[in-house]
Amino acid sequence: MKKLFLTCACVAILLVVSCKESTQDKVEDTTEAIGEDIQTATENTVEAIDSTATEVGKDIEEGVEKVKEEIHEEVEK
């Protein structure tokens, strides 16, 4: 009876330890996946900001050219 109880206790302890290790592995995998998602989102955000800044820069240049043309036309009148 004593051996059966000890055997059951050992099996229970092994199951708990095994669960803890698999849980730690899952947490580690999830953490890595979240890190990759954050990195991807950050890269996408940087690309979006860069392209928006480029577009705004072009719009500003076009606006400056239009203003120069309007000023030049006003001076000629």
CSV table of C-alpha atoms in Angstrom, one decimal:
chain,number,residue,atom,x,y,z
A,1,MET,CA,0.0,0.0,0.0
A,2,LYS,CA,2.9,2.3,0.9
A,3,LYS,CA,4.6,1.6,-2.4
A,4,LEU,CA,1.4,2.3,-4.4
A,5,PHE,CA,0.9,5.6,-2.6
A,6,LEU,CA,4.5,6.6,-3.2
A,7,THR,CA,4.3,5.6,-6.9
A,8,CYS,CA,1.1,7.6,-7.4
A,9,ALA,CA,2.7,10.6,-5.6
A,10,CYS,CA,5.8,10.3,-7.9
A,11,VAL,CA,3.7,10.1,-11.0
A,12,ALA,CA,1.7,13.1,-9.9
A,13,ILE,CA,4.8,15.1,-9.2
A,14,LEU,CA,6.2,14.2,-12.6
A,15,LEU,CA,3.0,15.3,-14.3
A,16,VAL,CA,3.0,18.6,-12.5
A,17,VAL,CA,6.7,19.2,-13.4
A,18,SER,CA,6.0,18.2,-17.0
A,19,CYS,CA,3.1,20.6,-17.2
A,20,LYS,CA,5.2,23.4,-15.8
A,21,GLU,CA,8.0,22.8,-18.4
A,22,SER,CA,5.5,22.6,-21.3
A,23,THR,CA,3.9,25.8,-19.9
A,24,GLN,CA,7.2,27.5,-19.8
A,25,ASP,CA,7.9,26.4,-23.4
A,26,LYS,CA,4.5,27.8,-24.5
A,27,VAL,CA,5.2,31.0,-22.7
A,28,GLU,CA,8.6,31.3,-24.3
A,29,ASP,CA,7.1,30.5,-27.8
A,30,THR,CA,4.3,33.1,-27.2
A,31,THR,CA,6.8,35.7,-26.1
A,32,GLU,CA,8.9,35.1,-29.2
A,33,ALA,CA,5.8,35.3,-31.4
A,34,ILE,CA,4.7,38.6,-29.8
A,35,GLY,CA,8.2,40.0,-30.2
A,36,GLU,CA,8.1,39.1,-33.9
A,37,ASP,CA,4.7,40.7,-34.3
A,38,ILE,CA,5.9,43.9,-32.6
A,39,GLN,CA,9.0,44.0,-34.8
A,40,THR,CA,6.8,43.5,-37.9
A,41,ALA,CA,4.4,46.2,-36.8
A,42,THR,CA,7.2,48.6,-36.1
A,43,GLU,CA,8.8,48.0,-39.5
A,44,ASN,CA,5.5,48.6,-41.2
A,45,THR,CA,4.9,51.8,-39.2
A,46,VAL,CA,8.4,53.1,-40.1
A,47,GLU,CA,7.8,52.3,-43.8
A,48,ALA,CA,4.4,54.1,-43.7
A,49,ILE,CA,5.9,57.1,-41.9
A,50,ASP,CA,8.8,57.2,-44.4
A,51,SER,CA,6.4,57.0,-47.5
A,52,THR,CA,4.1,59.7,-45.9
A,53,ALA,CA,7.1,61.9,-45.2
A,54,THR,CA,8.2,61.5,-48.9
A,55,GLU,CA,4.8,62.4,-50.2
A,56,VAL,CA,4.5,65.4,-47.9
A,57,GLY,CA,7.9,66.5,-49.0
A,58,LYS,CA,6.9,66.3,-52.7
A,59,ASP,CA,3.6,68.2,-51.9
A,60,ILE,CA,5.6,70.9,-50.2
A,61,GLU,CA,8.0,71.2,-53.1
A,62,GLU,CA,5.1,71.4,-55.5
A,63,GLY,CA,3.4,74.1,-53.3
A,64,VAL,CA,6.6,76.1,-53.2
A,65,GLU,CA,6.9,76.0,-57.0
A,66,LYS,CA,3.3,77.1,-57.4
A,67,VAL,CA,3.8,80.0,-55.0
A,68,LYS,CA,7.0,81.0,-56.9
A,69,GLU,CA,5.0,81.0,-60.2
A,70,GLU,CA,2.2,83.0,-58.7
A,71,ILE,CA,4.7,85.6,-57.3
A,72,HIS,CA,6.5,85.7,-60.6
A,73,GLU,CA,3.1,86.3,-62.4
A,74,GLU,CA,2.2,89.1,-60.0
A,75,VAL,CA,5.6,90.8,-60.4
A,76,GLU,CA,5.2,90.7,-64.2
A,77,LYS,CA,1.8,92.5,-64.0
